[in-house]
Amino acid sequence: MFREDLLKGKRIFVTGGGTGLGRTMTEHFAALGADVYICGRREAKLTEAADEINARGGGTVHTRVLDIRDPEAVDAVVESIFAEGPLDGLVNNAAGNFISPTKDLSHRGFDAIAGIVFHGTFYVTHAVGRRWIDAGHKGSVLSITTTWVWTGSPFVVPSAMSKGAINIMTKSLAAEWGRYGIRVNCIAPGPFPTEGAWARLSPGSGLGDGDYTDQIPLGRVGRLDELGHLAVYLMADGSEYITGQTVAIDGGSMLGGGGTFWGLQKLSDDDWGKIREMIRAANDKDKAARKG
Ligand code: HXC
Ligand code: NAP
């Protein structure tokens, strides 16, 4: 979709870049020439991703072991990256989640998610953003949220609350940091099957097939490359006038099931013929009554 050198010379930090969507975005950025820093807690996952992507050519992937729940560690890692040169982009992708009835959550269960998504995302954004402002360097922050920022979602309340907070951080910082040349946006994906998400959101129940995709107007889950393309677009210079926005990439899943008549999509042409006749009969009856 893009010119091969589109991101050449860019330096981008992707949290949670060793797996899933973070790894896909890293692959796309590096393929288009960007140097990418990825972080996570599992060194082996980071090294595996970096080695595989670096073997393909393009930009270079560097790794940093980091738990973003630790603000001092975040600051030290961001400092070490800037010591090698200023970043141009940050992707807040790292997250934690699991499904659970909210009544069964302990406060530690809530904190396990909020610590990563709510606090960790802020720590990283703050550490990178203040360096950009101090240096007078423009930059772009892209955070991965979910469509729950608009709809909410049962059984994932700590995640939905924390992602909603990132959505508001995005709008707030877009306004506050625009004058420094920093733009701040979000991507809100619908379901994209990844090992990390499916193990915690669909532990053995087949999310992503059968009845579940029935709720997605486009009839399928997302393809990782589709998300990679959107991330590249929002990170590239050509989208420089976009800030404070959250772009859904969900096959319409946020809209499926919500509208009053969603269930009618199951009706056949024959069913619709009968419905039309019934409505016409009701109209005719009213018309006759009006004529007296
Ligand atoms: C209820 C649970 C629980 C569960 C843990 N807890 N799992 N409570 N139901 N299934 C509670 C524990 O009982 C404990 O509280 C507290 O949480 C901390 O437990 P730990 O075992 O120490 O948790 P931790 O090791 O921190 O692991 C939880 C985690 C972990 C942070 C979520 O799985 C993780 O690091 N995940 C990262 C990757 C990930 O989640 N990826 C998916 C992203 S998908 P008590 O009180 O008992 O001590 C996503 C959106 C997808 O974000 C959108 C799809 C459309
Ligand atoms: P994933 O593979 O589990 O990604 C989560 C990543 O975050 C992992 O690489 C993990 O690495 C890292 N991480 C978690 N806690 C961390 C911490 N404390 N410090 C540093 N890194 C941490 O799942 P995914 O599906 O790709 O999810 C990626 C993003 O997309 C998340 O923000 C998720 O909410 C969002 N999303 C996913 C979907 C979907 O359908 N897959 C839909 C909507 C939104 P370590 O465990 O090694 O630390």
Coordinates of C-alpha atoms and ligand atoms in Angstrom, one line a residue:
M1 CA 0.0 0.0 0.0
F2 CA 2.9 2.3 0.7
R3 CA 6.1 3.7 -0.8
E4 CA 9.0 1.4 0.4
D5 CA 10.9 4.2 2.0
L6 CA 7.9 5.9 3.6
L7 CA 9.2 5.7 7.2
K8 CA 12.9 5.8 6.4
G9 CA 14.7 7.8 9.1
K10 CA 11.9 7.5 11.6
R11 CA 12.5 6.1 15.1
I12 CA 9.5 4.5 16.7
F13 CA 8.9 3.0 20.1
V14 CA 6.3 0.2 20.3
T15 CA 5.3 -1.1 23.7
G16 CA 4.5 -4.8 23.7
G17 CA 6.1 -4.9 20.3
G18 CA 7.3 -8.5 20.7
T19 CA 3.9 -10.2 20.1
G20 CA 0.5 -9.9 18.5
L21 CA -0.6 -6.5 17.1
G22 CA 2.5 -4.8 18.4
R23 CA 4.7 -7.2 16.5
T24 CA 2.7 -6.7 13.3
M25 CA 3.0 -2.9 13.6
T26 CA 6.8 -3.3 14.2
E27 CA 7.1 -5.5 11.1
H28 CA 5.2 -2.9 9.0
F29 CA 7.2 0.1 10.3
A30 CA 10.6 -1.7 9.8
A31 CA 9.6 -2.9 6.3
L32 CA 9.1 0.7 5.4
G33 CA 12.5 1.8 6.7
A34 CA 11.8 2.8 10.3
D35 CA 14.1 1.9 13.2
V36 CA 11.9 0.4 15.9
Y37 CA 12.4 -0.1 19.6
I38 CA 10.2 -2.7 21.2
C39 CA 9.6 -3.5 24.8
G40 CA 7.9 -6.1 27.0
R41 CA 8.7 -8.2 30.1
R42 CA 9.6 -11.4 28.2
E43 CA 13.1 -11.0 26.8
A44 CA 12.8 -14.2 24.7
K45 CA 9.7 -12.9 22.8
L46 CA 11.4 -9.6 22.1
T47 CA 14.6 -11.2 20.8
E48 CA 12.7 -13.7 18.7
A49 CA 10.7 -10.9 17.0
A50 CA 13.7 -8.6 16.5
D51 CA 15.9 -11.4 15.0
E52 CA 13.2 -12.5 12.6
I53 CA 12.3 -8.9 11.5
N54 CA 16.0 -7.8 11.2
A55 CA 16.7 -10.8 9.0
R56 CA 14.3 -9.4 6.4
G57 CA 16.1 -6.1 5.9
G58 CA 14.6 -2.6 6.1
G59 CA 14.9 -0.7 9.4
T60 CA 16.5 -2.2 12.5
V61 CA 14.5 -3.5 15.5
H62 CA 16.1 -2.9 19.0
T63 CA 14.8 -4.5 22.2
R64 CA 14.4 -3.3 25.7
V65 CA 13.1 -5.4 28.6
L66 CA 10.7 -3.2 30.5
D67 CA 7.6 -3.5 32.8
I68 CA 5.7 -0.3 32.0
R69 CA 4.0 -0.5 35.4
D70 CA 7.3 0.8 36.9
P71 CA 7.6 4.5 36.2
E72 CA 11.3 4.7 37.1
A73 CA 12.1 1.8 34.8
V74 CA 10.1 3.5 32.0
D75 CA 12.0 6.7 32.4
A76 CA 15.4 4.9 32.4
V77 CA 14.5 3.0 29.2
V78 CA 13.1 6.0 27.4
E79 CA 16.3 7.9 28.4
S80 CA 18.4 5.1 27.0
I81 CA 16.5 5.3 23.7
F82 CA 16.8 9.1 23.4
A83 CA 20.6 8.7 24.2
E84 CA 20.8 7.0 20.8
G85 CA 18.7 9.6 19.1
P86 CA 15.3 11.2 19.5
L87 CA 12.2 9.2 18.9
D88 CA 9.7 10.3 16.2
G89 CA 6.8 8.0 17.2
L90 CA 5.4 6.1 20.2
V91 CA 2.9 3.3 20.0
N92 CA 1.1 2.5 23.2
N93 CA 0.2 -1.1 22.5
A94 CA 1.1 -3.0 25.7
A95 CA -1.9 -4.2 27.7
G96 CA -3.4 -6.8 29.9
N97 CA -6.9 -8.2 30.0
F98 CA -9.0 -11.2 31.0
I99 CA -12.8 -11.9 31.1
S100 CA -14.4 -12.1 34.4
P101 CA -17.8 -11.2 36.0
T102 CA -17.1 -7.8 37.6
K103 CA -18.6 -9.0 40.9
D104 CA -15.9 -11.6 41.1
L105 CA -13.0 -9.2 40.7
S106 CA -10.7 -8.4 43.6
H107 CA -9.1 -5.0 43.9
R108 CA -5.8 -6.7 42.9
G109 CA -7.6 -8.1 39.8
F110 CA -8.7 -4.6 38.8
D111 CA -5.2 -3.2 39.5
A112 CA -3.6 -6.0 37.4
I113 CA -5.2 -4.5 34.3
A114 CA -5.3 -0.8 35.3
G115 CA -1.6 -1.0 36.3
I116 CA -0.6 -1.8 32.8
V117 CA -3.2 0.0 30.6
F118 CA -4.1 3.1 32.6
H119 CA -1.0 3.8 34.6
G120 CA 1.6 2.2 32.3
T121 CA 0.4 4.0 29.2
F122 CA 0.6 7.3 31.0
Y123 CA 4.1 6.7 32.3
V124 CA 5.4 5.9 28.8
T125 CA 3.5 8.8 27.1
H126 CA 4.8 11.2 29.7
A127 CA 8.4 10.1 29.5
V128 CA 8.5 10.4 25.8
G129 CA 6.3 13.5 25.4
R130 CA 8.3 15.6 27.9
R131 CA 11.5 14.8 26.1
W132 CA 10.0 15.9 22.8
I133 CA 8.8 19.2 24.4
D134 CA 12.2 19.8 26.1
A135 CA 14.1 19.2 22.8
G136 CA 11.6 21.0 20.6
H137 CA 11.2 17.8 18.6
K138 CA 7.8 17.0 17.1
G139 CA 6.4 13.6 17.5
S140 CA 3.4 11.3 17.1
V141 CA 1.7 9.2 19.8
L142 CA -0.6 6.3 18.7
S143 CA -2.4 4.3 21.3
I144 CA -4.2 1.0 20.7
T145 CA -7.5 1.0 22.5
T146 CA -10.7 -0.9 21.6
T147 CA -14.2 0.0 20.4
W148 CA -15.3 -0.4 24.0
V149 CA -14.3 3.2 24.5
W150 CA -17.6 4.1 22.8
T151 CA -19.8 1.1 23.7
G152 CA -18.4 -0.1 27.0
S153 CA -18.3 -3.9 27.4
P154 CA -19.5 -6.3 30.1
F155 CA -17.0 -8.8 31.7
V156 CA -13.9 -6.7 30.8
V157 CA -14.7 -3.6 32.9
P158 CA -11.1 -2.8 34.1
S159 CA -9.9 -2.9 30.5
A160 CA -12.9 -0.9 29.1
M161 CA -12.4 1.7 31.9
S162 CA -8.7 2.0 31.3
K163 CA -9.0 2.1 27.5
G164 CA -11.6 4.8 27.9
A165 CA -9.1 6.8 29.9
I166 CA -6.5 6.5 27.2
N167 CA -9.1 7.8 24.7
I168 CA -9.6 10.9 26.9
M169 CA -5.8 11.2 27.4
T170 CA -5.6 11.3 23.6
K171 CA -8.0 14.1 23.1
S172 CA -6.6 16.0 26.1
L173 CA -3.0 15.8 25.0
A174 CA -3.8 16.5 21.4
A175 CA -5.1 19.9 22.6
E176 CA -2.4 20.5 25.1
W177 CA 0.6 19.3 23.1
G178 CA -0.5 20.4 19.6
R179 CA 1.5 23.6 19.9
Y180 CA 4.7 21.5 20.4
G181 CA 4.1 19.7 17.1
I182 CA 3.0 16.5 18.9
R183 CA 0.0 14.8 17.6
V184 CA -1.9 12.1 19.5
N185 CA -4.3 9.5 18.1
C186 CA -5.8 6.1 18.8
I187 CA -6.7 3.0 16.8
A188 CA -9.7 1.1 18.2
P189 CA -9.5 -2.4 16.9
G190 CA -12.4 -4.9 16.9
P191 CA -11.4 -8.6 17.2
F192 CA -8.0 -9.6 15.7
P193 CA -7.1 -13.1 16.8
T194 CA -3.8 -13.1 18.6
E195 CA -2.4 -15.7 21.0
G196 CA -2.3 -13.2 23.9
A197 CA -5.8 -11.9 23.6
W198 CA -7.5 -15.2 22.8
A199 CA -5.9 -17.0 25.7
R200 CA -7.6 -14.5 28.1
L201 CA -10.7 -13.5 26.3
S202 CA -11.7 -16.8 24.6
P203 CA -10.1 -19.5 26.7
G204 CA -11.4 -22.5 24.7
S205 CA -14.8 -21.1 23.6
G206 CA -14.1 -20.4 20.0
L207 CA -14.3 -16.6 19.9
G208 CA -13.8 -15.6 16.3
D209 CA -15.9 -18.3 14.7
G210 CA -19.6 -19.3 14.5
D211 CA -22.0 -17.1 16.3
Y212 CA -19.4 -14.5 17.2
T213 CA -18.6 -13.4 13.7
D214 CA -22.4 -13.3 13.1
Q215 CA -22.2 -10.0 15.0
I216 CA -19.6 -8.5 12.6
P217 CA -21.2 -6.8 9.5
L218 CA -18.2 -7.7 7.4
G219 CA -18.6 -11.3 8.6
R220 CA -15.0 -12.0 9.7
V221 CA -12.4 -11.0 12.3
G222 CA -9.6 -8.6 11.4
R223 CA -6.4 -9.5 9.5
L224 CA -3.2 -8.3 11.2
D225 CA -1.9 -6.6 8.1
E226 CA -5.0 -4.4 7.9
L227 CA -4.2 -3.0 11.3
G228 CA -0.5 -2.6 10.3
H229 CA -1.6 -0.5 7.3
L230 CA -3.7 1.8 9.4
A231 CA -0.9 2.2 12.0
V232 CA 1.6 3.1 9.2
Y233 CA -0.8 5.7 7.8
L234 CA -1.4 7.4 11.1
M235 CA 2.4 7.4 11.9
A236 CA 3.5 8.7 8.5
D237 CA 4.1 12.4 7.7
G238 CA 1.2 12.4 5.2
S239 CA -1.3 12.2 8.0
E240 CA 0.2 15.1 9.9
Y241 CA -3.0 17.1 10.2
I242 CA -4.8 14.3 12.1
T243 CA -4.8 14.6 15.9
G244 CA -7.0 13.8 18.8
Q245 CA -8.8 11.1 16.8
T246 CA -9.7 7.5 17.5
V247 CA -10.1 5.4 14.4
A248 CA -12.1 2.1 14.6
I249 CA -11.0 -0.9 12.6
D250 CA -13.5 -3.5 13.4
G251 CA -15.4 -4.6 10.3
G252 CA -18.4 -2.7 11.8
S253 CA -18.6 -5.0 14.8
M254 CA -19.3 -2.1 17.1
L255 CA -22.5 -1.5 15.1
G256 CA -23.6 -5.1 14.6
G257 CA -26.0 -6.3 17.2
G258 CA -26.6 -2.8 18.6
G259 CA -29.2 -1.5 16.2
T260 CA -32.9 -2.5 16.9
F261 CA -33.2 -4.5 13.7
W262 CA -29.8 -6.2 13.5
G263 CA -31.5 -9.6 14.0
L264 CA -33.4 -9.1 10.7
Q265 CA -30.3 -9.8 8.6
K266 CA -31.1 -13.5 9.1
L267 CA -34.3 -13.1 7.1
S268 CA -34.6 -14.5 3.5
D269 CA -36.0 -12.8 0.5
D270 CA -39.1 -14.9 0.9
D271 CA -39.4 -13.7 4.5
W272 CA -39.1 -10.1 3.3
G273 CA -41.8 -10.7 0.7
K274 CA -44.2 -11.9 3.4
I275 CA -43.3 -8.9 5.6
R276 CA -43.9 -6.5 2.8
E277 CA -47.3 -8.1 2.2
M278 CA -48.2 -7.8 5.8
I279 CA -47.2 -4.2 6.0
R280 CA -49.1 -3.5 2.8
A281 CA -52.3 -5.2 4.2
A282 CA -52.0 -3.0 7.4
N283 CA -51.6 0.1 5.3
D284 CA -54.5 -0.8 3.0
K285 CA -56.7 -1.3 6.1
D286 CA -55.8 2.1 7.4
K287 CA -56.4 3.7 4.0
A288 CA -59.8 2.1 3.8
A289 CA -60.7 3.4 7.2
R290 CA -59.6 6.9 6.3
K291 CA -61.8 6.9 3.2
G292 CA -64.7 6.0 5.6
Ligands
HXC1 C1 -10.6 -13.0 38.0 C2 -8.3 -12.7 38.0 C3 -8.1 -13.5 36.8 C4 -9.3 -13.9 36.2 C5 -6.2 -12.9 37.5 N1 -7.0 -12.4 38.4 N2 -6.8 -13.5 36.5 N3 -9.5 -12.5 38.6 N4 -10.5 -13.7 36.8 N5 -9.3 -14.6 35.0 C6 -6.7 -11.7 39.6 C7 -5.9 -12.6 40.6 O1 -6.8 -13.5 41.3 C8 -5.2 -11.6 41.5 O2 -6.0 -11.1 42.5 C9 -4.9 -10.5 40.5 O3 -5.8 -10.6 39.4 C10 -3.5 -10.6 40.0 O4 -3.3 -11.9 39.6 P1 -1.9 -12.4 38.9 O5 -2.0 -13.9 38.7 O6 -0.8 -11.9 39.8 O7 -2.1 -11.6 37.6 P2 -1.0 -11.2 36.7 O8 0.2 -12.1 36.7 O9 -0.7 -9.8 36.9 O10 -1.7 -11.5 35.3 C11 -2.9 -10.8 34.8 C12 -2.5 -10.1 33.5 C13 -1.7 -11.1 32.7 C14 -1.9 -8.8 33.9 C15 -3.8 -9.8 32.7 O11 -2.4 -12.0 32.0 C16 -0.8 -10.3 31.7 O12 0.2 -9.8 32.0 N6 -1.3 -10.2 30.5 C17 -0.6 -9.5 29.4 C18 -1.1 -9.9 28.0 C19 -2.6 -9.8 27.8 O13 -3.4 -9.8 28.7 N7 -3.0 -9.7 26.5 C20 -4.4 -9.5 26.1 C21 -4.6 -8.2 25.6 S1 -6.2 -8.2 24.7 P3 -6.0 -11.7 44.0 O14 -7.0 -10.8 44.7 O15 -6.5 -13.1 43.9 O16 -4.6 -11.6 44.5 C22 -7.0 -6.8 25.1 C23 -8.2 -6.3 24.3 C24 -8.8 -7.2 23.4 O17 -6.5 -6.0 25.8 C25 -10.1 -6.7 22.8 C26 -10.8 -7.8 21.9 C27 -11.9 -7.3 21.2
NAP2 P1 -0.7 -9.5 23.3 O1 0.0 -10.2 22.2 O2 -0.9 -10.2 24.6 O3 0.0 -8.1 23.5 C1 0.2 -7.5 24.8 C2 1.7 -7.1 24.8 O4 1.8 -6.2 25.9 C3 2.6 -8.3 25.0 O5 3.7 -8.2 24.1 C4 3.1 -8.1 26.4 O6 4.4 -8.6 26.6 C5 3.0 -6.6 26.6 N1 2.8 -6.2 28.0 C6 1.8 -6.6 28.8 N2 2.0 -6.1 30.0 C7 3.2 -5.4 30.0 C8 3.9 -4.6 30.9 N3 3.5 -4.5 32.2 N4 5.1 -4.0 30.5 C9 5.5 -4.1 29.2 N5 4.8 -4.8 28.3 C10 3.7 -5.4 28.7 O7 -2.2 -9.1 22.8 P2 -2.6 -8.3 21.5 O8 -3.9 -8.9 21.1 O9 -1.6 -8.2 20.5 O10 -2.9 -6.9 22.1 C11 -2.2 -5.7 21.7 C12 -3.0 -4.5 21.9 O11 -4.1 -4.5 21.1 C13 -3.5 -4.3 23.3 O12 -3.5 -2.9 23.7 C14 -4.9 -4.8 23.3 O13 -5.7 -4.2 24.2 C15 -5.3 -4.2 21.9 N6 -6.4 -4.9 21.3 C16 -6.4 -6.1 20.8 C17 -7.5 -6.7 20.2 C18 -7.4 -8.1 19.7 O14 -8.5 -8.5 19.2 N7 -6.3 -8.8 19.7 C19 -8.6 -5.9 20.0 C20 -8.6 -4.6 20.5 C21 -7.5 -4.1 21.1 P3 5.0 -9.2 28.0 O15 3.9 -10.1 28.4 O16 6.2 -9.9 27.5 O17 5.2 -8.1 28.9

